[in-house]
PDB file of C-alpha atoms in Angstrom:
ATOM      1  CA  MET A 433      81.579 -32.317  -3.177  1.00 51.00           C
ATOM      2  CA  ALA A 434      78.098 -30.966  -2.498  1.00 57.00           C
ATOM      3  CA  GLY A 435      78.073 -32.606   0.942  1.00 64.00           C
ATOM      4  CA  ALA A 436      81.300 -30.880   1.943  1.00 64.00           C
ATOM      5  CA  ARG A 437      79.860 -27.547   0.836  1.00 66.00           C
ATOM      6  CA  SER A 438      76.744 -28.031   2.954  1.00 78.00           C
ATOM      7  CA  THR A 439      78.843 -29.181   5.912  1.00 89.00           C
ATOM      8  CA  ARG A 440      80.996 -26.046   5.783  1.00 91.00           C
ATOM      9  CA  ALA A 441      77.934 -23.810   5.552  1.00 93.00           C
ATOM     10  CA  SER A 442      76.057 -25.610   8.330  1.00 93.00           C
ATOM     11  CA  ALA A 443      79.163 -25.471  10.555  1.00 94.00           C
ATOM     12  CA  ALA A 444      79.151 -21.680  10.159  1.00 94.00           C
ATOM     13  CA  VAL A 445      75.481 -21.599  11.189  1.00 94.00           C
ATOM     14  CA  GLU A 446      76.219 -23.804  14.217  1.00 94.00           C
ATOM     15  CA  ARG A 447      79.008 -21.417  15.289  1.00 93.00           C
ATOM     16  CA  LEU A 448      76.555 -18.516  14.973  1.00 93.00           C
ATOM     17  CA  LYS A 449      73.964 -20.355  17.082  1.00 93.00           C
ATOM     18  CA  LYS A 450      76.559 -20.966  19.779  1.00 92.00           C
ATOM     19  CA  ARG A 451      77.866 -17.356  19.743  1.00 89.00           C
ATOM     20  CA  SER A 452      74.429 -15.752  19.712  1.00 89.00           C
ATOM     21  CA  GLY A 453      72.529 -18.184  21.919  1.00 90.00           C
ATOM     22  CA  ASN A 454      69.783 -18.265  19.252  1.00 89.00           C
ATOM     23  CA  ASN A 455      69.149 -21.859  18.203  1.00 92.00           C
ATOM     24  CA  GLY A 456      66.502 -20.766  15.705  1.00 92.00           C
ATOM     25  CA  TYR A 457      68.884 -19.828  12.889  1.00 93.00           C
ATOM     26  CA  SER A 458      68.217 -21.897   9.806  1.00 93.00           C
ATOM     27  CA  MET A 459      70.183 -22.353   6.598  1.00 93.00           C
ATOM     28  CA  ALA A 460      68.637 -23.264   3.263  1.00 92.00           C
ATOM     29  CA  ARG A 461      70.093 -24.099  -0.116  1.00 91.00           C
ATOM     30  CA  THR A 462      68.592 -23.075  -3.434  1.00 92.00           C
ATOM     31  CA  GLY A 463      68.258 -25.387  -6.412  1.00 91.00           C
ATOM     32  CA  ASP A 464      71.285 -23.781  -8.045  1.00 92.00           C
ATOM     33  CA  GLY A 465      73.524 -24.401  -5.004  1.00 91.00           C
ATOM     34  CA  LEU A 466      73.376 -21.000  -3.290  1.00 94.00           C
ATOM     35  CA  PHE A 467      72.836 -20.582   0.454  1.00 95.00           C
ATOM     36  CA  PHE A 468      70.760 -18.225   2.567  1.00 94.00           C
ATOM     37  CA  LEU A 469      70.110 -17.739   6.271  1.00 95.00           C
ATOM     38  CA  ALA A 470      66.894 -17.134   8.206  1.00 93.00           C
ATOM     39  CA  GLU A 471      66.257 -16.520  11.916  1.00 92.00           C
ATOM     40  CA  ARG A 472      64.000 -19.572  11.941  1.00 88.00           C
ATOM     41  CA  PRO A 473      62.684 -22.046   9.369  1.00 85.00           C
ATOM     42  CA  GLY A 474      60.162 -20.360   7.076  1.00 86.00           C
ATOM     43  CA  ALA A 475      61.155 -16.833   8.120  1.00 90.00           C
ATOM     44  CA  PRO A 476      62.283 -14.306   5.491  1.00 92.00           C
ATOM     45  CA  PRO A 477      65.952 -14.662   4.565  1.00 93.00           C
ATOM     46  CA  LEU A 478      68.470 -12.408   6.309  1.00 92.00           C
ATOM     47  CA  CYS A 479      70.611 -12.262   3.162  1.00 92.00           C
ATOM     48  CA  PRO A 480      70.264 -12.827  -0.556  1.00 94.00           C
ATOM     49  CA  ALA A 481      71.216 -16.275  -1.842  1.00 93.00           C
ATOM     50  CA  LEU A 482      75.027 -16.385  -1.680  1.00 95.00           C
ATOM     51  CA  GLU A 483      77.884 -18.539  -2.923  1.00 95.00           C
ATOM     52  CA  LEU A 484      79.469 -20.732  -0.240  1.00 94.00           C
ATOM     53  CA  ASP A 485      82.450 -18.488   0.629  1.00 94.00           C
ATOM     54  CA  GLU A 486      80.278 -15.356   0.731  1.00 95.00           C
ATOM     55  CA  PHE A 487      77.681 -17.154   2.855  1.00 94.00           C
ATOM     56  CA  VAL A 488      80.249 -18.393   5.393  1.00 94.00           C
ATOM     57  CA  ALA A 489      81.797 -14.894   5.619  1.00 94.00           C
ATOM     58  CA  PHE A 490      78.328 -13.344   6.097  1.00 94.00           C
ATOM     59  CA  VAL A 491      77.343 -15.816   8.830  1.00 94.00           C
ATOM     60  CA  ASP A 492      80.716 -15.543  10.587  1.00 92.00           C
ATOM     61  CA  GLY A 493      80.269 -11.752  10.708  1.00 90.00           C
ATOM     62  CA  LEU A 494      76.897 -11.931  12.477  1.00 86.00           C
ATOM     63  CA  GLY A 495      76.328 -11.959  16.198  1.00 75.00           C
ATOM     64  CA  PRO A 496      78.826 -11.470  18.960  1.00 70.00           C
ATOM     65  CA  GLN A 497      82.383 -12.253  17.973  1.00 71.00           C
ATOM     66  CA  VAL A 498      84.628 -14.561  19.944  1.00 69.00           C
ATOM     67  CA  GLU A 499      87.765 -12.858  21.202  1.00 67.00           C
ATOM     68  CA  LYS A 500      90.936 -14.542  20.067  1.00 69.00           C
ATOM     69  CA  ARG A 501      92.992 -15.924  22.917  1.00 72.00           C
ATOM     70  CA  VAL A 502      96.399 -14.317  23.076  1.00 70.00           C
ATOM     71  CA  GLY A 503      99.153 -16.148  24.929  1.00 76.00           C
ATOM     72  CA  LYS A 504     102.213 -14.677  26.592  1.00 79.00           C
ATOM     73  CA  HIS A 505     104.413 -15.858  23.708  1.00 78.00           C
ATOM     74  CA  ASP A 506     102.178 -14.041  21.213  1.00 74.00           C
ATOM     75  CA  LEU A 507     102.401 -10.844  23.241  1.00 74.00           C
ATOM     76  CA  ALA A 508     106.192 -11.116  23.504  1.00 78.00           C
ATOM     77  CA  PHE A 509     106.449 -11.670  19.741  1.00 78.00           C
ATOM     78  CA  GLU A 510     104.288  -8.622  19.002  1.00 76.00           C
ATOM     79  CA  LYS A 511     106.416  -6.546  21.370  1.00 78.00           C
ATOM     80  CA  GLN A 512     109.586  -7.621  19.521  1.00 77.00           C
ATOM     81  CA  LEU A 513     108.046  -6.742  16.173  1.00 77.00           C
ATOM     82  CA  LYS A 514     107.206  -3.235  17.377  1.00 77.00           C
ATOM     83  CA  LYS A 515     110.815  -2.661  18.529  1.00 73.00           C
ATOM     84  CA  LYS A 516     112.334  -3.405  15.099  1.00 63.00           C
ATOM     85  CA  PRO A 517     112.964  -0.387  12.850  1.00 61.00           C
TER      86      PRO A 517
END
């Protein structure tokens, strides 16, 4: 289970690296299983030590955000929803 937790957290950091273009971001895990992020290994943490879900949410909120692709079917569906009373 611990491996899956680390994988999920490191995947969030990899997404941040890709979005931001900063490959220096580094994740660390405390002895009690909490996670924190730094701009590079050995740098001060950018957040307090967080539980997995909080850490992933924090990391996903950093840096430029990827715009969701919206297809023509999605737009048509939204238009229909707005027409209904």
